[in-house]
Each structure stands twice: as C-alpha cells, then as structure tokens.
Amino acid sequence: MTNRCLIISGAPNCFFPSNFRNADFTIACDSGYLHAVKAGIVPDLLVSDFDSFDGILNPAMEIVRAVPEKDDTDTLLALKEAMHRGYSDIMIVGGLGGRIDHTLANISLTAFAAKNGAICHLIDEHHQIFAIKDDSIMVRKGYWRWLSVFAMDSEVRGVTLRGVKYPLKDAVLTNTYPIGVSNEFTESAAIITAERGTLLVVLSDIE
C-alpha cells in the first residue's frame, strides 16, 4: 500500500497524470464523478451534495451525502474523508480552472492538508501545487520550467531555496509580497525549506 488517495473534483476540465492509477483509494466529488466515468474509473467513494450532479450512480460505490447548505465544499469533505481514512499522500485532479473562487478554495486545501500532517497535490495539465508546513522537501525538476513559492500565513520564517536561479537563505516571506514568484531550476532538484509557517509551492511548465 502506498497510502495514496486520488480525489476527482468537478472543474470543467480534468487532467489525469500518468500515475493516477497508482492510487490506493479514489474519491469523486459531486460532478467529478462524470470525469471519473469518462476516464473509466469506478471511484471507491462519492462525496456529494448533488447540487451539480443527479445522474445514474454505480451501485458499487460508497456514498457520503451532504446538504448543499454547508461550510465545507465537496472537495474539502473529500479531503477530510481521505485523511480520516488514513491517507496522507493525496492528489486532487479537476480542481483547477473553472470558477476562480473554487480554484482559490482548492488551493487553500493544500494548506489545510499541510497543517494536518498530510500533503495534497493539486494537478492540471501544466501545474502541480502543494504546501509544506515547518518542513523541508526536495522537488525534482523533471519537465517543470518554473518554481514559485508563496506564504500562506501572514509570514513564513526560515525560507531557504537551493538549486534555483534565485536562492534564498533564512528569508521571511509574507502573504502581501510575492518575492518567491517565477524562480527557475539550476540543478536536477531543488530543496525548499520553511522552518516556521505554511509555504505554497507552485510548479509550472508553461512557456
């Protein structure tokens, strides 16, 4: 078991990376179920308030029903379900693009995961987004062109970037000044450290 969960959200476009079938557990969120069906996936769980999907469901799925008038989005409910079931490596597809408010909400989920001991990757065709908290991580260059970091708290202390064109050492980043945008790899991997606070990491291959 790799302890990996795939969450399929309901943005208009849904890109599945090559490793999506390596997930141990799959959750569809509301109309994200349609993306799953199109990709030939039978989710293990459907989390939905059924405000944007009312089609025929596969009877093999477990279903968690929510009311439309709630504090949590369907994707946040799915993330909480994944973490409650013991998954700490979580990938969300179909969570970027579409309505900007939902995109921002989904980006905030990466910080929610980091603050609760998990890592959550938001993925589309050109981006991978995740957050770390009080931690250090190695990010391989692969096909990524750009690497950006942003403070998700009012300030993030002890930010160090190595293996990049514009390195930082023990810097303080704030959420009102995007000094960490549009960095580039200079080595095969970059080391990103945030000693205190939650740091958003954005990888992009767009020219």
PDB file of C-alpha atoms in Angstrom:
ATOM      1  CA  MET A   1       0.000   0.000   0.000  1.00  0.00           C
ATOM      2  CA  THR A   2       1.345   3.414  -0.975  1.00  0.00           C
ATOM      3  CA  ASN A   3      -1.062   5.378   1.244  1.00  0.00           C
ATOM      4  CA  ARG A   4      -2.116   7.460  -1.759  1.00  0.00           C
ATOM      5  CA  CYS A   5      -5.603   8.795  -2.412  1.00  0.00           C
ATOM      6  CA  LEU A   6      -6.933  10.309  -5.644  1.00  0.00           C
ATOM      7  CA  ILE A   7      -9.686  12.924  -5.401  1.00  0.00           C
ATOM      8  CA  ILE A   8     -11.564  13.849  -8.571  1.00  0.00           C
ATOM      9  CA  SER A   9     -13.179  17.269  -8.327  1.00  0.00           C
ATOM     10  CA  GLY A  10     -15.633  18.912 -10.697  1.00  0.00           C
ATOM     11  CA  ALA A  11     -13.834  21.697 -12.580  1.00  0.00           C
ATOM     12  CA  PRO A  12     -14.812  21.841 -16.279  1.00  0.00           C
ATOM     13  CA  ASN A  13     -11.507  20.312 -17.405  1.00  0.00           C
ATOM     14  CA  CYS A  14      -9.890  17.366 -15.664  1.00  0.00           C
ATOM     15  CA  PHE A  15      -6.365  16.192 -16.457  1.00  0.00           C
ATOM     16  CA  PHE A  16      -5.249  12.793 -15.192  1.00  0.00           C
ATOM     17  CA  PRO A  17      -1.461  12.418 -14.776  1.00  0.00           C
ATOM     18  CA  SER A  18       0.176   9.170 -15.837  1.00  0.00           C
ATOM     19  CA  ASN A  19       0.410   7.834 -12.285  1.00  0.00           C
ATOM     20  CA  PHE A  20      -3.234   8.378 -11.312  1.00  0.00           C
ATOM     21  CA  ARG A  21      -3.997   4.657 -11.346  1.00  0.00           C
ATOM     22  CA  ASN A  22      -1.404   4.077  -8.611  1.00  0.00           C
ATOM     23  CA  ALA A  23      -3.836   5.425  -6.025  1.00  0.00           C
ATOM     24  CA  ASP A  24      -4.995   3.042  -3.312  1.00  0.00           C
ATOM     25  CA  PHE A  25      -8.345   4.808  -2.909  1.00  0.00           C
ATOM     26  CA  THR A  26     -10.356   7.106  -5.193  1.00  0.00           C
ATOM     27  CA  ILE A  27     -12.940   9.683  -4.170  1.00  0.00           C
ATOM     28  CA  ALA A  28     -15.159  11.565  -6.627  1.00  0.00           C
ATOM     29  CA  CYS A  29     -16.690  14.904  -5.635  1.00  0.00           C
ATOM     30  CA  ASP A  30     -20.166  15.669  -6.983  1.00  0.00           C
ATOM     31  CA  SER A  31     -19.854  16.264 -10.765  1.00  0.00           C
ATOM     32  CA  GLY A  32     -16.282  14.998 -10.592  1.00  0.00           C
ATOM     33  CA  TYR A  33     -17.971  11.613 -10.883  1.00  0.00           C
ATOM     34  CA  LEU A  34     -18.569  12.426 -14.569  1.00  0.00           C
ATOM     35  CA  HIS A  35     -14.807  12.896 -15.065  1.00  0.00           C
ATOM     36  CA  ALA A  36     -14.276   9.528 -13.403  1.00  0.00           C
ATOM     37  CA  VAL A  37     -16.777   7.796 -15.668  1.00  0.00           C
ATOM     38  CA  LYS A  38     -15.191   9.359 -18.752  1.00  0.00           C
ATOM     39  CA  ALA A  39     -11.778   8.086 -17.638  1.00  0.00           C
ATOM     40  CA  GLY A  40     -13.114   4.601 -16.968  1.00  0.00           C
ATOM     41  CA  ILE A  41     -12.721   4.894 -13.204  1.00  0.00           C
ATOM     42  CA  VAL A  42     -15.136   3.478 -10.646  1.00  0.00           C
ATOM     43  CA  PRO A  43     -14.497   5.565  -7.509  1.00  0.00           C
ATOM     44  CA  ASP A  44     -14.419   3.839  -4.150  1.00  0.00           C
ATOM     45  CA  LEU A  45     -16.365   6.743  -2.675  1.00  0.00           C
ATOM     46  CA  LEU A  46     -18.602   9.557  -3.910  1.00  0.00           C
ATOM     47  CA  VAL A  47     -18.863  12.681  -1.746  1.00  0.00           C
ATOM     48  CA  SER A  48     -21.643  14.950  -2.951  1.00  0.00           C
ATOM     49  CA  ASP A  49     -24.410  17.348  -2.065  1.00  0.00           C
ATOM     50  CA  PHE A  50     -25.874  16.551  -5.506  1.00  0.00           C
ATOM     51  CA  ASP A  51     -26.297  20.200  -6.444  1.00  0.00           C
ATOM     52  CA  SER A  52     -24.445  19.774  -9.752  1.00  0.00           C
ATOM     53  CA  PHE A  53     -24.949  16.077 -10.467  1.00  0.00           C
ATOM     54  CA  ASP A  54     -28.091  13.951 -10.403  1.00  0.00           C
ATOM     55  CA  GLY A  55     -27.286  11.182 -12.858  1.00  0.00           C
ATOM     56  CA  ILE A  56     -27.146   7.407 -12.531  1.00  0.00           C
ATOM     57  CA  LEU A  57     -24.663   6.151  -9.942  1.00  0.00           C
ATOM     58  CA  ASN A  58     -22.614   2.976  -9.886  1.00  0.00           C
ATOM     59  CA  PRO A  59     -24.055   0.837  -7.072  1.00  0.00           C
ATOM     60  CA  ALA A  60     -20.567  -0.410  -6.193  1.00  0.00           C
ATOM     61  CA  MET A  61     -19.622   2.990  -4.761  1.00  0.00           C
ATOM     62  CA  GLU A  62     -19.851   4.046  -1.167  1.00  0.00           C
ATOM     63  CA  ILE A  63     -21.688   7.391  -0.953  1.00  0.00           C
ATOM     64  CA  VAL A  64     -21.385  10.195   1.572  1.00  0.00           C
ATOM     65  CA  ARG A  65     -24.293  12.590   1.098  1.00  0.00           C
ATOM     66  CA  ALA A  66     -24.050  16.201   2.211  1.00  0.00           C
ATOM     67  CA  VAL A  67     -26.569  19.031   2.253  1.00  0.00           C
ATOM     68  CA  PRO A  68     -25.920  21.945  -0.153  1.00  0.00           C
ATOM     69  CA  GLU A  69     -26.062  24.500   2.672  1.00  0.00           C
ATOM     70  CA  LYS A  70     -22.802  23.678   4.467  1.00  0.00           C
ATOM     71  CA  ASP A  71     -19.474  25.213   5.433  1.00  0.00           C
ATOM     72  CA  ASP A  72     -17.262  22.659   3.647  1.00  0.00           C
ATOM     73  CA  THR A  73     -17.023  22.347  -0.127  1.00  0.00           C
ATOM     74  CA  ASP A  74     -17.471  18.859  -1.546  1.00  0.00           C
ATOM     75  CA  THR A  75     -13.730  18.754  -2.229  1.00  0.00           C
ATOM     76  CA  LEU A  76     -12.897  19.673   1.358  1.00  0.00           C
ATOM     77  CA  LEU A  77     -15.282  16.973   2.576  1.00  0.00           C
ATOM     78  CA  ALA A  78     -13.461  14.518   0.308  1.00  0.00           C
ATOM     79  CA  LEU A  79     -10.087  15.639   1.635  1.00  0.00           C
ATOM     80  CA  LYS A  80     -11.287  15.197   5.225  1.00  0.00           C
ATOM     81  CA  GLU A  81     -12.619  11.738   4.347  1.00  0.00           C
ATOM     82  CA  ALA A  82      -9.258  10.790   2.822  1.00  0.00           C
ATOM     83  CA  MET A  83      -7.337  11.963   5.872  1.00  0.00           C
ATOM     84  CA  HIS A  84      -9.834  10.332   8.264  1.00  0.00           C
ATOM     85  CA  ARG A  85      -9.252   7.031   6.454  1.00  0.00           C
ATOM     86  CA  GLY A  86      -5.506   7.333   6.995  1.00  0.00           C
ATOM     87  CA  TYR A  87      -4.310   8.727   3.664  1.00  0.00           C
ATOM     88  CA  SER A  88      -1.526  11.300   3.900  1.00  0.00           C
ATOM     89  CA  ASP A  89      -0.479  11.459   0.213  1.00  0.00           C
ATOM     90  CA  ILE A  90      -3.425  12.986  -1.641  1.00  0.00           C
ATOM     91  CA  MET A  91      -3.751  14.086  -5.266  1.00  0.00           C
ATOM     92  CA  ILE A  92      -6.615  16.275  -6.492  1.00  0.00           C
ATOM     93  CA  VAL A  93      -7.455  16.423 -10.189  1.00  0.00           C
ATOM     94  CA  GLY A  94     -10.258  18.528 -11.654  1.00  0.00           C
ATOM     95  CA  GLY A  95      -9.595  21.146  -9.000  1.00  0.00           C
ATOM     96  CA  LEU A  96      -8.027  23.934 -11.071  1.00  0.00           C
ATOM     97  CA  GLY A  97      -9.622  26.159 -13.686  1.00  0.00           C
ATOM     98  CA  GLY A  98     -13.300  26.978 -13.937  1.00  0.00           C
ATOM     99  CA  ARG A  99     -14.642  29.350 -11.292  1.00  0.00           C
ATOM    100  CA  ILE A 100     -11.846  31.336  -9.671  1.00  0.00           C
ATOM    101  CA  ASP A 101     -13.452  31.110  -6.217  1.00  0.00           C
ATOM    102  CA  HIS A 102     -13.425  27.321  -6.362  1.00  0.00           C
ATOM    103  CA  THR A 103      -9.855  27.353  -7.649  1.00  0.00           C
ATOM    104  CA  LEU A 104      -8.768  29.532  -4.731  1.00  0.00           C
ATOM    105  CA  ALA A 105     -10.702  27.339  -2.315  1.00  0.00           C
ATOM    106  CA  ASN A 106      -8.950  24.251  -3.644  1.00  0.00           C
ATOM    107  CA  ILE A 107      -5.532  25.904  -3.377  1.00  0.00           C
ATOM    108  CA  SER A 108      -6.310  26.649   0.265  1.00  0.00           C
ATOM    109  CA  LEU A 109      -6.932  22.926   0.781  1.00  0.00           C
ATOM    110  CA  THR A 110      -3.238  22.255   0.214  1.00  0.00           C
ATOM    111  CA  ALA A 111      -2.515  24.392   3.291  1.00  0.00           C
ATOM    112  CA  PHE A 112      -5.266  22.615   5.234  1.00  0.00           C
ATOM    113  CA  ALA A 113      -3.629  19.289   4.437  1.00  0.00           C
ATOM    114  CA  ALA A 114      -0.148  20.506   5.368  1.00  0.00           C
ATOM    115  CA  LYS A 115      -1.386  21.837   8.700  1.00  0.00           C
ATOM    116  CA  ASN A 116      -2.924  18.442   9.442  1.00  0.00           C
ATOM    117  CA  GLY A 117       0.097  16.286   8.645  1.00  0.00           C
ATOM    118  CA  ALA A 118      -0.655  15.393   5.021  1.00  0.00           C
ATOM    119  CA  ILE A 119       0.490  16.543   1.604  1.00  0.00           C
ATOM    120  CA  CYS A 120      -2.077  17.399  -1.057  1.00  0.00           C
ATOM    121  CA  HIS A 121      -1.096  17.916  -4.702  1.00  0.00           C
ATOM    122  CA  LEU A 122      -3.404  19.902  -6.985  1.00  0.00           C
ATOM    123  CA  ILE A 123      -2.687  18.880 -10.558  1.00  0.00           C
ATOM    124  CA  ASP A 124      -3.722  20.019 -14.013  1.00  0.00           C
ATOM    125  CA  GLU A 125      -2.054  19.738 -17.430  1.00  0.00           C
ATOM    126  CA  HIS A 126       0.512  22.463 -16.699  1.00  0.00           C
ATOM    127  CA  HIS A 127       0.748  22.807 -12.909  1.00  0.00           C
ATOM    128  CA  GLN A 128       1.351  21.000  -9.685  1.00  0.00           C
ATOM    129  CA  ILE A 129       0.560  22.870  -6.451  1.00  0.00           C
ATOM    130  CA  PHE A 130       1.129  21.769  -2.872  1.00  0.00           C
ATOM    131  CA  ALA A 131       2.022  23.210   0.525  1.00  0.00           C
ATOM    132  CA  ILE A 132       4.502  22.384   3.261  1.00  0.00           C
ATOM    133  CA  LYS A 133       4.445  23.449   6.900  1.00  0.00           C
ATOM    134  CA  ASP A 134       7.521  23.632   9.143  1.00  0.00           C
ATOM    135  CA  ASP A 135       9.224  21.233   6.772  1.00  0.00           C
ATOM    136  CA  SER A 136      11.809  20.728   4.034  1.00  0.00           C
ATOM    137  CA  ILE A 137      11.216  18.968   0.735  1.00  0.00           C
ATOM    138  CA  MET A 138      13.166  18.043  -2.396  1.00  0.00           C
ATOM    139  CA  VAL A 139      11.440  18.814  -5.700  1.00  0.00           C
ATOM    140  CA  ARG A 140      12.792  17.213  -8.869  1.00  0.00           C
ATOM    141  CA  LYS A 141      12.993  19.431 -11.946  1.00  0.00           C
ATOM    142  CA  GLY A 142      11.618  16.895 -14.393  1.00  0.00           C
ATOM    143  CA  TYR A 143       9.807  18.817 -17.129  1.00  0.00           C
ATOM    144  CA  TRP A 144       8.948  21.799 -14.905  1.00  0.00           C
ATOM    145  CA  ARG A 145      10.177  25.181 -16.073  1.00  0.00           C
ATOM    146  CA  TRP A 146       9.049  27.435 -13.219  1.00  0.00           C
ATOM    147  CA  LEU A 147       9.067  27.043  -9.454  1.00  0.00           C
ATOM    148  CA  SER A 148       7.312  29.602  -7.277  1.00  0.00           C
ATOM    149  CA  VAL A 149       6.717  29.802  -3.531  1.00  0.00           C
ATOM    150  CA  PHE A 150       4.175  31.900  -1.633  1.00  0.00           C
ATOM    151  CA  ALA A 151       3.440  32.491   2.045  1.00  0.00           C
ATOM    152  CA  MET A 152       0.102  31.028   3.080  1.00  0.00           C
ATOM    153  CA  ASP A 153       0.383  32.556   6.541  1.00  0.00           C
ATOM    154  CA  SER A 154       0.883  36.234   7.302  1.00  0.00           C
ATOM    155  CA  GLU A 155       4.583  35.382   7.341  1.00  0.00           C
ATOM    156  CA  VAL A 156       6.704  32.288   6.834  1.00  0.00           C
ATOM    157  CA  ARG A 157      10.116  32.277   8.501  1.00  0.00           C
ATOM    158  CA  GLY A 158      13.319  30.462   7.664  1.00  0.00           C
ATOM    159  CA  VAL A 159      12.559  30.053   3.971  1.00  0.00           C
ATOM    160  CA  THR A 160      15.540  28.571   2.131  1.00  0.00           C
ATOM    161  CA  LEU A 161      15.671  27.698  -1.562  1.00  0.00           C
ATOM    162  CA  ARG A 162      18.593  25.778  -3.060  1.00  0.00           C
ATOM    163  CA  GLY A 163      19.178  24.514  -6.589  1.00  0.00           C
ATOM    164  CA  VAL A 164      17.390  27.503  -8.132  1.00  0.00           C
ATOM    165  CA  LYS A 165      18.343  30.625 -10.053  1.00  0.00           C
ATOM    166  CA  TYR A 166      17.275  32.941  -7.244  1.00  0.00           C
ATOM    167  CA  PRO A 167      18.219  31.217  -3.972  1.00  0.00           C
ATOM    168  CA  LEU A 168      17.034  32.279  -0.550  1.00  0.00           C
ATOM    169  CA  LYS A 169      18.531  31.610   2.864  1.00  0.00           C
ATOM    170  CA  ASP A 170      16.583  32.022   6.104  1.00  0.00           C
ATOM    171  CA  ALA A 171      14.264  34.534   4.445  1.00  0.00           C
ATOM    172  CA  VAL A 172      10.935  35.781   5.751  1.00  0.00           C
ATOM    173  CA  LEU A 173       8.106  35.659   3.203  1.00  0.00           C
ATOM    174  CA  THR A 174       4.809  37.450   3.719  1.00  0.00           C
ATOM    175  CA  ASN A 175       1.447  36.936   2.049  1.00  0.00           C
ATOM    176  CA  THR A 176       1.429  40.531   0.783  1.00  0.00           C
ATOM    177  CA  TYR A 177       4.681  40.483  -1.207  1.00  0.00           C
ATOM    178  CA  PRO A 178       5.198  37.731  -3.830  1.00  0.00           C
ATOM    179  CA  ILE A 179       9.003  37.693  -3.876  1.00  0.00           C
ATOM    180  CA  GLY A 180       9.003  33.941  -4.482  1.00  0.00           C
ATOM    181  CA  VAL A 181       7.324  34.008  -7.891  1.00  0.00           C
ATOM    182  CA  SER A 182       8.892  32.727 -11.157  1.00  0.00           C
ATOM    183  CA  ASN A 183      12.047  31.049  -9.962  1.00  0.00           C
ATOM    184  CA  GLU A 184      13.883  28.514 -12.136  1.00  0.00           C
ATOM    185  CA  PHE A 185      15.740  25.270 -11.527  1.00  0.00           C
ATOM    186  CA  THR A 186      19.529  25.304 -11.927  1.00  0.00           C
ATOM    187  CA  GLU A 187      20.010  21.718 -10.753  1.00  0.00           C
ATOM    188  CA  SER A 188      18.150  18.447 -11.220  1.00  0.00           C
ATOM    189  CA  ALA A 189      16.326  19.058  -7.950  1.00  0.00           C
ATOM    190  CA  ALA A 190      15.570  21.977  -5.660  1.00  0.00           C
ATOM    191  CA  ILE A 191      15.462  21.922  -1.870  1.00  0.00           C
ATOM    192  CA  ILE A 192      12.687  24.022  -0.316  1.00  0.00           C
ATOM    193  CA  THR A 193      12.575  24.688   3.415  1.00  0.00           C
ATOM    194  CA  ALA A 194      10.062  26.553   5.561  1.00  0.00           C
ATOM    195  CA  GLU A 195      11.174  26.463   9.190  1.00  0.00           C
ATOM    196  CA  ARG A 196       8.057  28.135  10.573  1.00  0.00           C
ATOM    197  CA  GLY A 197       4.836  28.580   8.653  1.00  0.00           C
ATOM    198  CA  THR A 198       2.969  27.228   5.653  1.00  0.00           C
ATOM    199  CA  LEU A 199       4.536  27.693   2.237  1.00  0.00           C
ATOM    200  CA  LEU A 200       2.727  27.157  -1.066  1.00  0.00           C
ATOM    201  CA  VAL A 201       4.804  25.591  -3.862  1.00  0.00           C
ATOM    202  CA  VAL A 202       3.716  26.032  -7.490  1.00  0.00           C
ATOM    203  CA  LEU A 203       5.369  24.131 -10.361  1.00  0.00           C
ATOM    204  CA  SER A 204       4.586  25.074 -13.963  1.00  0.00           C
ATOM    205  CA  ASP A 205       5.728  24.042 -17.438  1.00  0.00           C
ATOM    206  CA  ILE A 206       4.038  26.878 -19.373  1.00  0.00           C
ATOM    207  CA  GLU A 207       6.435  28.824 -21.599  1.00  0.00           C
TER     208      GLU A 207
END
